Coordinates of C-alpha atoms (C1' of nucleotides) in Angstrom, one line a residue:
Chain A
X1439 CA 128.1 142.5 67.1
X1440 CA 128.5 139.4 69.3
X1441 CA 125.8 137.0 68.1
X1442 CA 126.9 133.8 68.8
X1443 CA 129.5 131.7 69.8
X1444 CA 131.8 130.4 68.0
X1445 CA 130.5 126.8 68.1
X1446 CA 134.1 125.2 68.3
X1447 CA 134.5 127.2 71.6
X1448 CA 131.3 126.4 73.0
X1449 CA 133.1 123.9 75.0
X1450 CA 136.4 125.3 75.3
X1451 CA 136.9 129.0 76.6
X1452 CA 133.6 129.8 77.1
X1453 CA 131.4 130.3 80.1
X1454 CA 128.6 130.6 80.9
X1455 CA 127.5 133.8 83.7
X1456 CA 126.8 131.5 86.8
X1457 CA 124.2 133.7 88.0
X1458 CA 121.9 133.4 84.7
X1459 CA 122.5 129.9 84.6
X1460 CA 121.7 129.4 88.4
X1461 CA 118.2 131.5 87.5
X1462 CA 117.8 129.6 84.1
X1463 CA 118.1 126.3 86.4
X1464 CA 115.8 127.3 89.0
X1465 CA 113.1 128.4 86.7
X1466 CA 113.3 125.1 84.9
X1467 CA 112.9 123.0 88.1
X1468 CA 109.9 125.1 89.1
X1469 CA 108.3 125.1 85.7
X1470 CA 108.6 121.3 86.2
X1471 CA 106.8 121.1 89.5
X1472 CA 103.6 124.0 88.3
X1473 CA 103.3 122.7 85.1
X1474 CA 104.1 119.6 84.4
X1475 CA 106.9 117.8 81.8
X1476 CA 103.5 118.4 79.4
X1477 CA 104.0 122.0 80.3
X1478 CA 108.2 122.1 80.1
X1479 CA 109.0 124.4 77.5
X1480 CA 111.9 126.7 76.8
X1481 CA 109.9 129.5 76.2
X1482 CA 108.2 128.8 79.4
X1483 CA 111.8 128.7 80.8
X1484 CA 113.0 131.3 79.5
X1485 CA 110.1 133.4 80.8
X1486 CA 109.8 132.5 84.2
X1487 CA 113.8 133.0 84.3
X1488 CA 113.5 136.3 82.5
X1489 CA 116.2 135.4 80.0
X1490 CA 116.3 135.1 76.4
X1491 CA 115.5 131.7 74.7
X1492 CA 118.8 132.1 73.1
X1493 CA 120.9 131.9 76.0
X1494 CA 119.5 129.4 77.1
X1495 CA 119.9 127.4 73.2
X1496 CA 123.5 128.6 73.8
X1497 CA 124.3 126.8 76.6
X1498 CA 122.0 123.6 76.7
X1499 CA 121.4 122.0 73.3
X1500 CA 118.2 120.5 73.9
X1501 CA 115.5 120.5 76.4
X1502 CA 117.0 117.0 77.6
X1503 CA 120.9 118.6 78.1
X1504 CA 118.8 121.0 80.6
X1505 CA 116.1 118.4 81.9
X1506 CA 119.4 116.4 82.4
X1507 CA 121.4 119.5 84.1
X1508 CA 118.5 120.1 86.0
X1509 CA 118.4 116.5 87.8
X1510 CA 121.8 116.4 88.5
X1511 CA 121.5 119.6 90.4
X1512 CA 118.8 117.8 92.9
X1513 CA 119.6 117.1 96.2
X1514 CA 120.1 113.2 96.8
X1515 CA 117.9 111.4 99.3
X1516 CA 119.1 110.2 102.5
X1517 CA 120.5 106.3 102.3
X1518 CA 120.2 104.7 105.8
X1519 CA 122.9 103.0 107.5
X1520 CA 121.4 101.1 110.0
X1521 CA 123.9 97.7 110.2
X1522 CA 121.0 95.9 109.1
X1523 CA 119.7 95.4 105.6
X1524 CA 116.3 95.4 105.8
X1525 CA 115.8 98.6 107.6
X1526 CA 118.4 100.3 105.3
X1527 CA 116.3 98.9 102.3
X1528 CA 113.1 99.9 104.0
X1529 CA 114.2 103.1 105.4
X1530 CA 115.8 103.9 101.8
X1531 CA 112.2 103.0 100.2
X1532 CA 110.5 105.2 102.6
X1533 CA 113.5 108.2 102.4
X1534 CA 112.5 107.9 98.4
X1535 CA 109.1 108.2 98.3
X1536 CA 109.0 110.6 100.4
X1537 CA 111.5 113.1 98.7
X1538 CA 109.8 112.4 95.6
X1539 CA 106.4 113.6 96.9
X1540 CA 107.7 116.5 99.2
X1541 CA 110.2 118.0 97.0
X1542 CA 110.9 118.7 93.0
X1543 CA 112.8 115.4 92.5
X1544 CA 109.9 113.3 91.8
X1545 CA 108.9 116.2 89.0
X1546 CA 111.8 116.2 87.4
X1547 CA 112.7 112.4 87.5
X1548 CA 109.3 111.7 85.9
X1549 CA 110.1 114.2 83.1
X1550 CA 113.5 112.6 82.9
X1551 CA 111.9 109.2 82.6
X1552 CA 109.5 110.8 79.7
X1553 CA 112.3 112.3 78.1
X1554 CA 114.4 109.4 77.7
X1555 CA 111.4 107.9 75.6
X1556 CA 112.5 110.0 72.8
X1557 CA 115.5 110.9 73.7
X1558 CA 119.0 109.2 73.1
X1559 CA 120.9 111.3 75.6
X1560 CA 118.2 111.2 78.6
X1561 CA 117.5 107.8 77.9
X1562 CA 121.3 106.6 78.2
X1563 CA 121.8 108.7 81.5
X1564 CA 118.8 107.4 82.9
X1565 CA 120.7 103.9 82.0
X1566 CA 123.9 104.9 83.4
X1567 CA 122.3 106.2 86.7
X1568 CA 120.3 102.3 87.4
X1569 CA 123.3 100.2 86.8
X1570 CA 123.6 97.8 89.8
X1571 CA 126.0 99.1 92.5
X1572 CA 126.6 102.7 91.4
X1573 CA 122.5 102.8 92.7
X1574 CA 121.8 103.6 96.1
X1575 CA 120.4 100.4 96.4
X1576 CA 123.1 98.7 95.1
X1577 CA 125.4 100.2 97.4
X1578 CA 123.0 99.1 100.6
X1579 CA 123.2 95.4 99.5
X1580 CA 127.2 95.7 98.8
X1581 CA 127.5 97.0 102.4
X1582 CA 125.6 94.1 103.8
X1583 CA 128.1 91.7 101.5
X1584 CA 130.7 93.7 103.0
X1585 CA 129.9 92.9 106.4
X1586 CA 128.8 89.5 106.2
X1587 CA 125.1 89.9 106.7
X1588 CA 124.3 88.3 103.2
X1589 CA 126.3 85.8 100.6
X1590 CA 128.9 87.5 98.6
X1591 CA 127.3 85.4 95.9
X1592 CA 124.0 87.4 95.9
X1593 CA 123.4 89.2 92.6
X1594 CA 123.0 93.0 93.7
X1595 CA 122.4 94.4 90.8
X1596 CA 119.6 92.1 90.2
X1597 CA 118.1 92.7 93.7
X1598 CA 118.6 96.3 93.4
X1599 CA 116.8 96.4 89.1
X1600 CA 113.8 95.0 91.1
X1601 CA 113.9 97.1 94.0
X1602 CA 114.1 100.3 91.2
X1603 CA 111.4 99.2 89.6
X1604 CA 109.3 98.8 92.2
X1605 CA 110.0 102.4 93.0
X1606 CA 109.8 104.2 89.1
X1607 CA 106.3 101.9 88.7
X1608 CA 105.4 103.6 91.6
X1609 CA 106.4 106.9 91.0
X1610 CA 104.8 106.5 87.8
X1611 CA 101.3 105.5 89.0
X1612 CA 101.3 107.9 91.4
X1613 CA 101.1 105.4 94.4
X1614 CA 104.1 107.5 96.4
X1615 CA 101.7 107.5 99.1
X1616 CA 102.2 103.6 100.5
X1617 CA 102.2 103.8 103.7
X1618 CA 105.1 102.0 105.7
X1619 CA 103.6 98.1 106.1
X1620 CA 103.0 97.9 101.7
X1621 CA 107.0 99.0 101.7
X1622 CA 107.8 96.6 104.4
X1623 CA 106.1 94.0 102.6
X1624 CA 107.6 94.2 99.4
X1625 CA 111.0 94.4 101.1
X1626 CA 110.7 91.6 103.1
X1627 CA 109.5 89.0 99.8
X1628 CA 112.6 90.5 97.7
X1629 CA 114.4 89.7 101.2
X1630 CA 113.5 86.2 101.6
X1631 CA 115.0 86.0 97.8
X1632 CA 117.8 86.7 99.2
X1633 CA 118.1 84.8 102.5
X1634 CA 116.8 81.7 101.4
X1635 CA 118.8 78.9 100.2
X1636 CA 119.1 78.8 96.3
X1637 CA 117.1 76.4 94.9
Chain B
X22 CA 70.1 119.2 55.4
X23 CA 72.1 118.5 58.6
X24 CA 75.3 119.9 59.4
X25 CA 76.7 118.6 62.9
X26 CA 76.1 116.7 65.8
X27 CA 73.9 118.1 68.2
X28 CA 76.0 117.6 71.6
X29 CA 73.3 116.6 73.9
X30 CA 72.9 113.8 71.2
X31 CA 76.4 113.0 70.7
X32 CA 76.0 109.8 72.9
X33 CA 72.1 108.7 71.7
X34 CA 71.6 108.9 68.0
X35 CA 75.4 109.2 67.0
X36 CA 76.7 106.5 65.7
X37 CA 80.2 106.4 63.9
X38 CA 81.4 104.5 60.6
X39 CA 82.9 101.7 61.6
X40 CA 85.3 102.1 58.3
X41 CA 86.8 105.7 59.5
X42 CA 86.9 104.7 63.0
X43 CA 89.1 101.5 62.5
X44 CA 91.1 103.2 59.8
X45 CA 92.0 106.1 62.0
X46 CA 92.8 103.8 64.9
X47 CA 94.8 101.8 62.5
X48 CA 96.9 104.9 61.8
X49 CA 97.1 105.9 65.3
X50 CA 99.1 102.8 65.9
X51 CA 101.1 103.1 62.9
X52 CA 102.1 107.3 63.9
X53 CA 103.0 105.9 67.2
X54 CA 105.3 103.2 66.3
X55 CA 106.5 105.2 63.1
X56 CA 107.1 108.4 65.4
X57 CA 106.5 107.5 69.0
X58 CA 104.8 109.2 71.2
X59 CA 106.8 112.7 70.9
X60 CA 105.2 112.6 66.6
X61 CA 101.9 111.1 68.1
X62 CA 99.9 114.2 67.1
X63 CA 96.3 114.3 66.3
X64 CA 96.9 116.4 63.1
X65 CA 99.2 113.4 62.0
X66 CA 97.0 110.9 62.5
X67 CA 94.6 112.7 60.4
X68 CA 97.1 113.1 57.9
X69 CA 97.8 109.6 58.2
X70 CA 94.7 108.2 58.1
X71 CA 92.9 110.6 55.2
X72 CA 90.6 111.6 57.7
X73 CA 89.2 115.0 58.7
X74 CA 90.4 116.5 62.3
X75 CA 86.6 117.3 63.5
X76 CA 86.2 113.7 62.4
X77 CA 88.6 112.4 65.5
X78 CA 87.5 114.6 67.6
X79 CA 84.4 114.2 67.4
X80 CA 84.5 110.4 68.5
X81 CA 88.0 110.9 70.5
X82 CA 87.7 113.8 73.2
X83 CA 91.6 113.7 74.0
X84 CA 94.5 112.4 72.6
X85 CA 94.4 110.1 75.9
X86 CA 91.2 108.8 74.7
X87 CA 92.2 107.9 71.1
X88 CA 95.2 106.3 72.9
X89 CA 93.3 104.4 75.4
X90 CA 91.3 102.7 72.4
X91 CA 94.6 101.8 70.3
X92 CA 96.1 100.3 73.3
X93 CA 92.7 98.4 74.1
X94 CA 92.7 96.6 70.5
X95 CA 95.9 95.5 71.1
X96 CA 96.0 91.5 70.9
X97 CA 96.7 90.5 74.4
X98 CA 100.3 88.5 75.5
X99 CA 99.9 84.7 75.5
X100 CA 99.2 83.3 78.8
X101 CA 101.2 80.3 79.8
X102 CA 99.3 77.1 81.7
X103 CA 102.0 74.9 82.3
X104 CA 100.8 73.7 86.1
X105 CA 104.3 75.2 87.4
X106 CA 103.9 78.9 88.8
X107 CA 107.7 79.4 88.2
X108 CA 107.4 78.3 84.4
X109 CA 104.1 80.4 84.0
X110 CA 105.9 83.7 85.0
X111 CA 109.2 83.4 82.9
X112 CA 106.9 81.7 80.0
X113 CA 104.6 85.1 80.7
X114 CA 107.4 87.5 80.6
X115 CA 109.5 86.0 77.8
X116 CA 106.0 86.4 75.9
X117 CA 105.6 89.9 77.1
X118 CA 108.9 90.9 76.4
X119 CA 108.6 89.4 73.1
X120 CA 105.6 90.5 72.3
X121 CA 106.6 94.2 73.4
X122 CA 109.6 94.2 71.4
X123 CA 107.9 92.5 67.9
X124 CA 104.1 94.3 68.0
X125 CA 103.5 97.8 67.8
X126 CA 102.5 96.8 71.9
X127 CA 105.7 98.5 73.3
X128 CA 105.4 101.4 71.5
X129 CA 101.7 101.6 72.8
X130 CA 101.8 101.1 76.2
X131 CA 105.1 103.2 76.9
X132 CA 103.0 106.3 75.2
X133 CA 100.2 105.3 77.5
X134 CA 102.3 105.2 80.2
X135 CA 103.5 108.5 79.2
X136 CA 100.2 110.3 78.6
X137 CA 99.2 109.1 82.2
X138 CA 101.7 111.3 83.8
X139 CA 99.9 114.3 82.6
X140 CA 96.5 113.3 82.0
X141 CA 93.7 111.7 84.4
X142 CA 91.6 109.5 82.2
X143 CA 94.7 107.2 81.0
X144 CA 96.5 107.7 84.8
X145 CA 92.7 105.9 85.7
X146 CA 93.2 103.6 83.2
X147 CA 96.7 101.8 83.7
X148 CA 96.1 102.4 87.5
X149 CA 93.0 99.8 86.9
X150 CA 95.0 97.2 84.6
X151 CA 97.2 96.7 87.0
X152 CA 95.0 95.7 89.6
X153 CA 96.4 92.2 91.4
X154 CA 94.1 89.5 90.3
X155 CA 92.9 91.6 87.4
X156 CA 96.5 91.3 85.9
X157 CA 97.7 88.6 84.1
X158 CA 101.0 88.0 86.7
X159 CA 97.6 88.0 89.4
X160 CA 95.5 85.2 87.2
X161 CA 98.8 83.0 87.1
X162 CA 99.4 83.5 90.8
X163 CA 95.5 82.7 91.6
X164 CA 96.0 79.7 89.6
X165 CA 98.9 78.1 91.5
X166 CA 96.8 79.2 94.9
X167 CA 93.8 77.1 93.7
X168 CA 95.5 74.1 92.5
X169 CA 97.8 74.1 96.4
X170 CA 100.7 74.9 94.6
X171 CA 101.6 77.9 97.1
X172 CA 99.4 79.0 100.2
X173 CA 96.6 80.9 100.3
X174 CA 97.6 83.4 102.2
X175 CA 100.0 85.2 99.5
X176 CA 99.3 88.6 98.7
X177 CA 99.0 88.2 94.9
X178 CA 98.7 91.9 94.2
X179 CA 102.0 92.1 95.8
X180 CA 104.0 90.1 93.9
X181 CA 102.3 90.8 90.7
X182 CA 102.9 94.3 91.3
X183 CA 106.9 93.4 92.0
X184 CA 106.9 91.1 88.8
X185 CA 104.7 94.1 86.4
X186 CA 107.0 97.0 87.5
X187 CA 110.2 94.7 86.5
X188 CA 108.4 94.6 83.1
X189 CA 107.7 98.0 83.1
X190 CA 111.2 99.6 84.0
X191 CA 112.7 97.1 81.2
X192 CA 110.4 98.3 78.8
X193 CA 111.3 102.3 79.4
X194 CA 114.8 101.6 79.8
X195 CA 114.7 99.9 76.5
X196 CA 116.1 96.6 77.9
X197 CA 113.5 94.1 76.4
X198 CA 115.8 92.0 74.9
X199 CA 116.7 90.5 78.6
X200 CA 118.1 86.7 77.8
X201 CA 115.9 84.4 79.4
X202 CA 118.6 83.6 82.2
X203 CA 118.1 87.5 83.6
X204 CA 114.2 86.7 83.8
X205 CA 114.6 83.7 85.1
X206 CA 116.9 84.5 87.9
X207 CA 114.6 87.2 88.7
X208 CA 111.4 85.8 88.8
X209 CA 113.3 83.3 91.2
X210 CA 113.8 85.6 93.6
X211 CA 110.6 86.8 93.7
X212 CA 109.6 82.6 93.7
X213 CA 111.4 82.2 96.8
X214 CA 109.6 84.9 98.3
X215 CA 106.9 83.0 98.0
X216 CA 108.2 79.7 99.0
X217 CA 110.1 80.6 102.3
X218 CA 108.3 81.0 105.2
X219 CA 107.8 84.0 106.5
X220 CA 110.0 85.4 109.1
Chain C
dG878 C1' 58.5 97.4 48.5
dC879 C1' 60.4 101.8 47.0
dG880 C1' 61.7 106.3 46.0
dA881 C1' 62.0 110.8 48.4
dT882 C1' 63.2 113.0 52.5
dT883 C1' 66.1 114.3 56.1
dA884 C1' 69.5 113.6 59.6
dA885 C1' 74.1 112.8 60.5
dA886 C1' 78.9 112.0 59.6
dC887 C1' 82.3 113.0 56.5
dG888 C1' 86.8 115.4 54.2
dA889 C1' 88.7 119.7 53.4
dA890 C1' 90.1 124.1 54.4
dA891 C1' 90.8 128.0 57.3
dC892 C1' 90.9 130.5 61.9
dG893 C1' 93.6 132.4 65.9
dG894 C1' 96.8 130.9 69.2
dC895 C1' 100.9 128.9 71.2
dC896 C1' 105.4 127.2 71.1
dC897 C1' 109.0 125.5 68.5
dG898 C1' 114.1 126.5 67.1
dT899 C1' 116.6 130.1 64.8
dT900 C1' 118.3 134.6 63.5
dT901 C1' 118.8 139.5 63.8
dT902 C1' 119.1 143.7 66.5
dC903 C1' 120.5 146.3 70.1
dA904 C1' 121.9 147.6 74.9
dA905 C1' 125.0 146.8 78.9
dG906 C1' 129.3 145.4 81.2
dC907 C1' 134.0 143.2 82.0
Chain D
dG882 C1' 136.2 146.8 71.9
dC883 C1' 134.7 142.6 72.6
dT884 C1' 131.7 139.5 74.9
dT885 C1' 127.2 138.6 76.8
dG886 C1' 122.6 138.5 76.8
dA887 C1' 117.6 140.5 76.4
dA888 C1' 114.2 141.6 73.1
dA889 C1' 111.9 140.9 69.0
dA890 C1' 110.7 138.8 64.7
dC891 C1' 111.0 134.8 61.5
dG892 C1' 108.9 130.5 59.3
dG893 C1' 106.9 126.4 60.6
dG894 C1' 104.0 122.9 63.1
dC895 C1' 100.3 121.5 65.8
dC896 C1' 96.7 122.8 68.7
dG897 C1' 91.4 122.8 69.1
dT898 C1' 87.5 124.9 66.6
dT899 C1' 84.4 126.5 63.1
dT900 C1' 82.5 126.6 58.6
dC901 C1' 81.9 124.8 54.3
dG902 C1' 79.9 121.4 50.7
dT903 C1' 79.4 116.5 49.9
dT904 C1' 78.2 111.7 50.8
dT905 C1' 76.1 108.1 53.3
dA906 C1' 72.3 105.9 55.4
dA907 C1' 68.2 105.5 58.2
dT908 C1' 63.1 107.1 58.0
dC909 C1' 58.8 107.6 56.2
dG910 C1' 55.0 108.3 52.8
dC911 C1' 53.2 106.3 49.0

DNA sequence: GCGATTAAACGAAACGGCCCGTTTTCAAGC
DNA sequence: GCTTGAAAACGGGCCGTTTCGTTTAATCGC
């Protein structure tokens, strides 16, 4: 008469069948991409995955544990490592938008950003994941600190917030469709920031 | 003894009463800062507001349409002239940033932003307000062009559109309470963007 | 002018439908 | 036998719509 489990074990002995969860996973990134965060639903889930809403309640607590699960399961763009900072930040810009448009990730990020609106757990891993040099971009600029192509005195994680943003403002107007010389541009005025003497 | 609109008239003879209009508007706002966009249902603001549903949706067609109208009665962010472009930008954003954080503004444009990801008429919308010399970050870089403070040949939309998603990704990321050394320091990077030559 | 007429918007209530999160039931497998 | 999970049913909320009387306010005849 197994009905549940026992909550203290939830995150102890048990675990969960890796082929369900794999399905349950796979059903909620392509939910994401046909219909839409509007559209992201655990009964849709559970339907397109052919499982029972309660195993999926069992193992995620709430839609952002599996939005979250589900993000962390994309693959990660491509970062560039040219030797020169400006083509590794261009080339990252332009890795970005296009793995947003071509695959799921730009789906599911946008959900996660939505999520994290009203939702304390989204909205504090979407925190975690922008802070300066654990971000792709951060860890561009370090590289270019490392080597001596820029002052060690540069702020990266201020360079890279602006470079983010650029990016989500983008990804949230739908304008992941810049061609090559907008990128460039934008690159090259956070660039000058940086090469210029302070004032 | 009339019972409804007739649709074809909807947009000729109809007129609606200013009293029910504002005070469901007026509710709208309060739902959404009360609840946020995830409790920002039409049903609520009904509730809210003592009004009938048929009544909002008669005037409002979507819930992006009612939205659109709460965010365009929204007092606007003070403007700073002080003759300086660098002191007009931090002025703007320490203003938008305030305002965000102490109006019901925040709350409104996030939801907007949220409600564009999913519907057309609000994706329009914020895609037109944040139009270069539209924008207010465009008007305060226009300015400094026509008084010689910076050449002509600066691509306002760019650097409005660098300085709006900074405000944008601090407001979803809940970081509106930036000290005034953080936006300064940024918008100084983008300053000197503008300032150095070009390569 | 002014009261009667009539059109229109109004609040309230109820509808069928969908999805929520939860609980119960029951079949299958390690 | 014990765990797992699929299926079904639950109470509840909101959806968008329709149908009621009722109230407000322009229009028109006098």
């Amino acid at each position: 008469m197994g009905v549940d489990v026992d909550p203290a074990r939830r995150s102890i002995g048990a675990r969960r069948n890796p082929d369900s969860a794999d399905a349950i996973l796979e059903a909620a990134e392509a939910v994401l991409v046909e219909a839409g965060y509007a559209g992201f639903s655990i009964e849709a889930v559970a339907r397109r995955a052919r499982a029972g809403k309660p195993t999926i309640y069992r193992w995620w607590p709430s839609k952002a544990a599996l939005l979250l699960e589900v993000y962390q399961r994309q693959k990660r763009v491509d970062v560039p490592d040219t030797g020169r900072l400006e083509e590794d930040l261009v080339g990252f810009l332009k890795n970005l938008f296009a793995h947003w448009r071509e695959t799921s990730s730009g789906s599911v990020f946008r959900s996660l950003i939505a999520e994290a609106q009203s939702d304390d757990a989204a909205s504090a891993a979407l925190a975690g994941y922008a802070l300066g040099r654990r971000s792709h971009t951060g860890q561009i600029i370090e590289r270019a600190k490392a080597r001596g192509e820029i002052g060690v005195d540069i702020d990266s994680a201020l360079v890279a917030d602006l470079i983010a943003s650029f990016a989500w403002k983008h990804l949230l107007t739908n304008q992941l469709d810049e061609d090559e010389a907008t990128i460039r541009k934008t690159v090259s005025y956070v660039m000058r920031g940086i090469a210029a003497p302070g004032k």
